[in-house]
Amino acid sequence: MEKKTEDDETESWPSRDWAELTHECLIDILARLSLVHRWRGPMLACKSWLNACKDPSLHASFDLETRFNSEAESPRWWSPEFERKVDSMLRSVVEWSDGSITRIRTRHCSNGALSFAAERCRILEVLSIKSCPNVTDVSMATIAFRCPMLKELDISYSYEISHESLALIGTNCPNLKFLKRNLMNWLDPSQHVGIVPDEYLNACPQDGDAEAAAIGKSMPHLEHLELRFSKLSAKGLISISEGCLNLKYLDLFGCANLTSRDIANASSNLKNLKEIKRPNFYIPRSVFHTERYGHWRLYDERFQTDVFRI
């Protein structure tokens, strides 16, 4: 009896043409992959796979944040070339989505791409655009007027967005409950040096109280607010505590202009507050130039003004 070899057994299996998979089968497979994996793999395989990758059912979300979080921040991300690549991806996915996108999470996009998305994604509920140096009030106004269903907004480290945008968003997006407006660590920017352009690091927004006033006046339904390293003062914090009575979570880490007393006074208005992140660090005496004014520390210790301990 003739014995089959291993090669014979291999050859006996019928050949498969993956390009002949039905569209429905392809969609089921592609739905299990992330946006980046689809972009780098199946889209390059063949025309039928590329067409399947454009199916609107796969594009209810545009999420690059997980990819950014998986890598160390690079100076390359702050280049015009990188911004153009992100813009290209965002525009493509918006077109393919047929208006079905409810979540956009990305970084380093531009005004043009964001406005393009806002015009076509009327049911957008989540928008995270951290570290976007070229996103300004222009595109944020489009978001405010075109995306009234917005529930969550993250504009951390996007310094060209002003308090005017916060007021517009708050007024036109009544369902907004989550806001993140964190700034880079301007007290110790060493972690950003060599990565973030120096001119951008030095452009840290100074109008913390104006932003706080806009939040307090126009966002009464906020439940989660992050303002890390904001330059707001006690006045700004009071504006928030009087206008955002539904707050459950408040992050004030790095807010060097606030004292413990300021926080206690303001938080007394927030009956629903469950967690608060305090500045909770010690500012070096050199920051306040207190070497020649040691008597102020004695005053602070006696009357507990907490001028030096944040």
Coordinates of C-alpha atoms in Angstrom, one line a residue:
M1 CA 0.0 0.0 0.0
E2 CA 1.4 3.3 -1.0
K3 CA 2.1 5.6 1.9
K4 CA 1.1 9.3 1.6
T5 CA 3.8 11.8 2.4
E6 CA 3.3 14.9 4.5
D7 CA 3.6 17.0 1.3
D8 CA 0.8 14.9 -0.3
E9 CA -1.5 15.6 2.6
T10 CA -0.8 19.3 2.4
E11 CA -1.5 19.4 -1.3
S12 CA -4.8 17.5 -0.7
W13 CA -6.4 20.5 1.1
P14 CA -8.5 22.7 -1.2
S15 CA -7.0 26.1 -1.9
R16 CA -8.9 29.1 -0.5
D17 CA -9.2 32.5 -2.0
W18 CA -9.7 34.9 0.9
A19 CA -10.8 37.6 -1.6
E20 CA -14.0 35.6 -2.2
L21 CA -15.3 35.9 1.3
T22 CA -18.8 37.4 1.3
H23 CA -19.2 41.0 2.3
E24 CA -21.1 40.0 5.4
C25 CA -18.4 37.6 6.5
L26 CA -15.7 40.2 6.0
I27 CA -17.6 42.8 8.1
D28 CA -18.0 40.3 10.9
I29 CA -14.2 39.7 10.9
L30 CA -13.2 43.3 10.5
A31 CA -15.5 44.4 13.3
R32 CA -13.2 42.5 15.7
L33 CA -10.2 44.7 14.7
S34 CA -9.2 48.1 15.9
L35 CA -9.2 51.1 13.5
V36 CA -5.4 51.1 13.3
H37 CA -5.2 47.3 12.6
R38 CA -7.8 47.7 9.8
W39 CA -5.9 50.6 8.4
R40 CA -2.6 48.9 8.4
G41 CA -3.7 45.4 7.3
P42 CA -7.0 44.5 5.6
M43 CA -7.3 47.8 3.7
L44 CA -4.1 47.0 1.8
A45 CA -5.0 43.4 1.0
C46 CA -7.3 43.7 -2.0
K47 CA -10.1 45.8 -3.5
S48 CA -12.9 43.7 -1.9
W49 CA -11.3 44.0 1.5
L50 CA -10.8 47.7 1.1
N51 CA -14.5 48.2 0.2
A52 CA -15.5 46.1 3.2
C53 CA -13.3 48.4 5.5
K54 CA -15.3 51.4 4.3
D55 CA -18.7 49.9 5.4
P56 CA -20.5 52.5 7.6
S57 CA -21.3 49.9 10.2
L58 CA -17.6 49.8 11.1
H59 CA -17.3 53.5 11.7
A60 CA -19.5 54.5 14.6
S61 CA -16.3 55.5 16.4
F62 CA -13.0 57.1 15.4
D63 CA -10.6 56.2 18.2
L64 CA -6.8 56.8 18.0
E65 CA -6.4 57.5 21.7
T66 CA -5.7 53.9 22.6
R67 CA -2.9 54.0 20.0
F68 CA -1.4 57.2 21.4
N69 CA -1.6 55.8 24.9
S70 CA 0.3 52.7 23.9
E71 CA 3.4 54.6 22.8
A72 CA 5.8 57.1 24.4
E73 CA 5.0 60.7 23.2
S74 CA 7.2 61.7 20.3
P75 CA 8.4 65.1 18.9
R76 CA 7.2 63.7 15.6
W77 CA 3.6 64.0 16.8
W78 CA 3.9 67.8 16.9
S79 CA 5.0 68.1 13.2
P80 CA 2.8 69.4 10.4
E81 CA 3.3 66.1 8.5
F82 CA 1.9 64.0 11.3
E83 CA -1.1 66.4 11.7
R84 CA -1.8 65.9 8.0
K85 CA -1.8 62.1 8.4
V86 CA -4.3 62.3 11.3
D87 CA -6.5 64.7 9.4
S88 CA -6.5 62.3 6.4
M89 CA -7.6 59.4 8.5
L90 CA -10.3 61.4 10.3
R91 CA -11.7 62.8 7.0
S92 CA -11.8 59.3 5.4
V93 CA -13.5 57.7 8.4
V94 CA -16.1 60.5 8.6
E95 CA -16.9 60.1 4.9
W96 CA -17.2 56.3 5.2
S97 CA -19.4 56.6 8.4
D98 CA -22.3 58.2 6.5
G99 CA -22.9 60.4 9.6
S100 CA -23.1 57.5 12.1
I101 CA -20.0 58.5 14.2
T102 CA -20.9 59.0 17.9
R103 CA -17.3 59.1 19.3
I104 CA -14.2 60.8 18.2
R105 CA -11.0 60.4 20.2
T106 CA -7.8 61.6 18.6
R107 CA -4.9 64.0 19.0
H108 CA -3.0 66.4 16.7
C109 CA -5.8 67.1 14.2
S110 CA -6.5 70.5 12.7
N111 CA -9.3 73.0 12.5
G112 CA -10.2 71.9 9.0
A113 CA -10.6 68.2 9.7
L114 CA -12.5 68.9 12.9
S115 CA -15.0 71.2 11.2
F116 CA -15.4 68.7 8.4
A117 CA -16.3 66.1 11.0
A118 CA -18.7 68.4 12.9
E119 CA -20.6 69.2 9.7
R120 CA -21.3 65.5 9.0
C121 CA -21.5 63.9 12.5
R122 CA -24.6 65.5 14.0
I123 CA -25.1 62.6 16.5
L124 CA -21.6 63.0 18.0
E125 CA -21.7 62.4 21.8
V126 CA -18.0 62.1 22.7
L127 CA -15.2 64.3 21.5
S128 CA -11.6 64.0 22.7
I129 CA -9.1 66.2 20.9
K130 CA -6.1 66.5 23.3
S131 CA -2.8 68.1 22.2
C132 CA -4.2 69.8 19.1
P133 CA -2.2 73.0 18.7
N134 CA -4.0 74.1 15.6
V135 CA -7.6 73.6 16.8
T136 CA -9.1 77.0 17.6
D137 CA -12.4 78.6 18.5
V138 CA -13.4 78.5 14.8
S139 CA -13.9 74.7 14.7
M140 CA -15.2 74.6 18.3
A141 CA -18.0 76.9 17.3
T142 CA -18.9 74.5 14.5
I143 CA -18.9 71.7 17.1
A144 CA -21.2 73.8 19.4
F145 CA -23.8 74.5 16.7
R146 CA -23.7 71.2 14.8
C147 CA -23.3 68.6 17.6
P148 CA -26.0 69.4 20.2
M149 CA -26.0 65.8 21.5
L150 CA -22.4 66.1 22.9
K151 CA -22.1 64.6 26.4
E152 CA -18.3 64.4 26.9
L153 CA -15.6 66.8 25.8
D154 CA -11.8 66.6 26.4
I155 CA -9.8 69.6 25.1
S156 CA -6.8 69.0 27.4
Y157 CA -3.5 70.6 26.2
S158 CA -5.2 72.3 23.3
Y159 CA -4.2 75.9 24.1
E160 CA -5.8 77.8 21.2
I161 CA -9.3 76.9 22.5
S162 CA -10.5 79.8 24.7
H163 CA -13.2 80.4 27.3
E164 CA -15.4 81.6 24.5
S165 CA -15.6 78.1 23.1
L166 CA -16.5 76.7 26.5
A167 CA -19.4 79.2 26.8
L168 CA -20.6 78.2 23.3
I169 CA -20.4 74.5 24.0
G170 CA -22.1 74.8 27.3
T171 CA -25.0 76.9 25.9
N172 CA -25.6 74.7 22.8
C173 CA -24.9 71.3 24.2
P174 CA -27.2 70.9 27.2
N175 CA -26.4 67.2 27.7
L176 CA -22.7 67.8 28.5
K177 CA -21.7 66.0 31.7
F178 CA -18.0 65.4 31.3
L179 CA -15.4 68.1 30.7
K180 CA -11.6 67.7 30.7
R181 CA -9.6 70.9 30.4
N182 CA -6.2 69.8 31.8
L183 CA -3.1 71.8 31.1
M184 CA 0.5 70.7 30.9
N185 CA 2.6 70.9 34.1
W186 CA 3.8 74.5 33.9
L187 CA 5.3 74.3 37.4
D188 CA 7.7 71.6 36.3
P189 CA 7.7 71.3 32.5
S190 CA 10.7 69.0 32.3
Q191 CA 8.7 66.0 31.2
H192 CA 7.6 67.9 28.1
V193 CA 10.9 69.6 27.2
G194 CA 12.4 68.1 24.0
I195 CA 9.0 66.7 22.9
V196 CA 6.5 69.6 22.9
P197 CA 7.8 72.7 21.0
D198 CA 9.1 75.4 23.4
E199 CA 6.8 78.1 22.1
Y200 CA 3.8 75.9 22.8
L201 CA 4.9 75.1 26.3
N202 CA 5.3 78.8 27.0
A203 CA 1.8 79.6 25.6
C204 CA 0.0 78.0 28.6
P205 CA -3.4 79.7 29.0
Q206 CA -3.5 82.4 31.7
D207 CA -7.2 83.1 31.8
G208 CA -8.2 80.3 34.3
D209 CA -10.9 82.4 35.9
A210 CA -12.5 83.3 32.6
E211 CA -12.7 79.6 31.7
A212 CA -14.1 78.8 35.1
A213 CA -16.7 81.5 34.8
A214 CA -17.8 80.1 31.4
I215 CA -18.0 76.6 32.8
G216 CA -20.0 77.8 35.9
K217 CA -22.4 79.9 33.9
S218 CA -23.1 77.6 30.9
M219 CA -22.7 74.0 32.1
P220 CA -25.1 73.4 35.0
H221 CA -25.4 69.6 34.3
L222 CA -21.7 68.8 34.6
E223 CA -20.9 65.8 36.8
H224 CA -17.2 65.2 36.0
L225 CA -14.7 68.1 35.7
E226 CA -10.9 68.0 35.3
L227 CA -8.9 71.2 35.5
R228 CA -5.3 69.9 36.2
F229 CA -2.8 72.7 36.4
S230 CA -5.4 75.4 35.6
K231 CA -4.5 78.9 36.7
L232 CA -7.9 79.6 38.2
S233 CA -8.1 81.4 41.5
A234 CA -10.6 81.1 44.4
K235 CA -12.9 83.5 42.4
G236 CA -13.0 81.0 39.5
L237 CA -13.6 78.0 41.7
I238 CA -16.5 79.8 43.4
S239 CA -18.0 80.4 40.0
I240 CA -17.9 76.7 39.3
S241 CA -19.2 75.6 42.6
E242 CA -22.2 78.0 42.3
G243 CA -23.0 77.0 38.7
C244 CA -22.3 73.3 38.6
L245 CA -24.2 71.9 41.6
N246 CA -24.4 68.4 40.1
L247 CA -20.6 67.8 40.2
K248 CA -19.6 64.4 41.5
Y249 CA -15.9 64.4 40.5
L250 CA -13.6 67.4 40.5
D251 CA -9.9 67.3 39.7
L252 CA -7.8 70.3 40.7
F253 CA -4.4 68.7 40.9
G254 CA -1.7 71.2 40.1
C255 CA -3.9 74.3 40.5
A256 CA -1.2 76.3 42.3
N257 CA -3.3 79.4 42.8
L258 CA -5.8 77.6 45.2
T259 CA -5.3 77.0 48.9
S260 CA -7.0 74.4 51.0
R261 CA -9.3 77.0 52.4
D262 CA -10.4 78.1 48.9
I263 CA -11.2 74.5 48.1
A264 CA -13.1 73.9 51.4
N265 CA -15.2 77.1 50.9
A266 CA -16.1 76.2 47.3
S267 CA -16.8 72.5 47.9
S268 CA -19.3 73.3 50.6
N269 CA -21.8 74.2 47.8
L270 CA -21.3 70.8 46.1
K271 CA -23.6 68.5 48.0
N272 CA -23.3 65.7 45.3
L273 CA -19.5 65.8 45.3
K274 CA -18.1 62.3 45.8
E275 CA -14.4 62.7 45.0
I276 CA -12.1 65.7 44.7
K277 CA -8.4 65.7 43.6
R278 CA -6.6 68.4 45.5
P279 CA -3.5 70.2 44.3
N280 CA -1.7 68.0 47.0
F281 CA 1.9 68.9 46.4
Y282 CA 4.4 71.3 47.9
I283 CA 5.5 74.2 45.8
P284 CA 9.3 75.0 46.2
R285 CA 9.9 78.2 48.1
S286 CA 11.9 79.6 45.2
V287 CA 8.7 79.7 43.1
F288 CA 7.2 82.3 45.5
H289 CA 10.6 83.9 46.3
T290 CA 10.0 83.4 50.1
E291 CA 13.6 83.1 51.2
R292 CA 13.6 86.8 52.4
Y293 CA 10.1 86.6 53.8
G294 CA 10.3 83.7 56.4
H295 CA 7.9 85.5 58.7
W296 CA 5.1 84.7 56.3
R297 CA 5.6 81.0 57.0
L298 CA 5.1 81.7 60.7
Y299 CA 1.9 83.6 59.9
D300 CA 0.7 80.7 57.7
E301 CA 1.4 78.2 60.4
R302 CA -0.5 80.2 63.1
F303 CA -3.5 81.2 61.0
Q304 CA -3.5 78.2 58.6
T305 CA -3.9 80.2 55.5
D306 CA -2.1 77.5 53.5
V307 CA -0.3 80.0 51.3
F308 CA 2.7 77.7 50.8
R309 CA 1.2 74.2 51.1
I310 CA -1.1 73.5 48.2

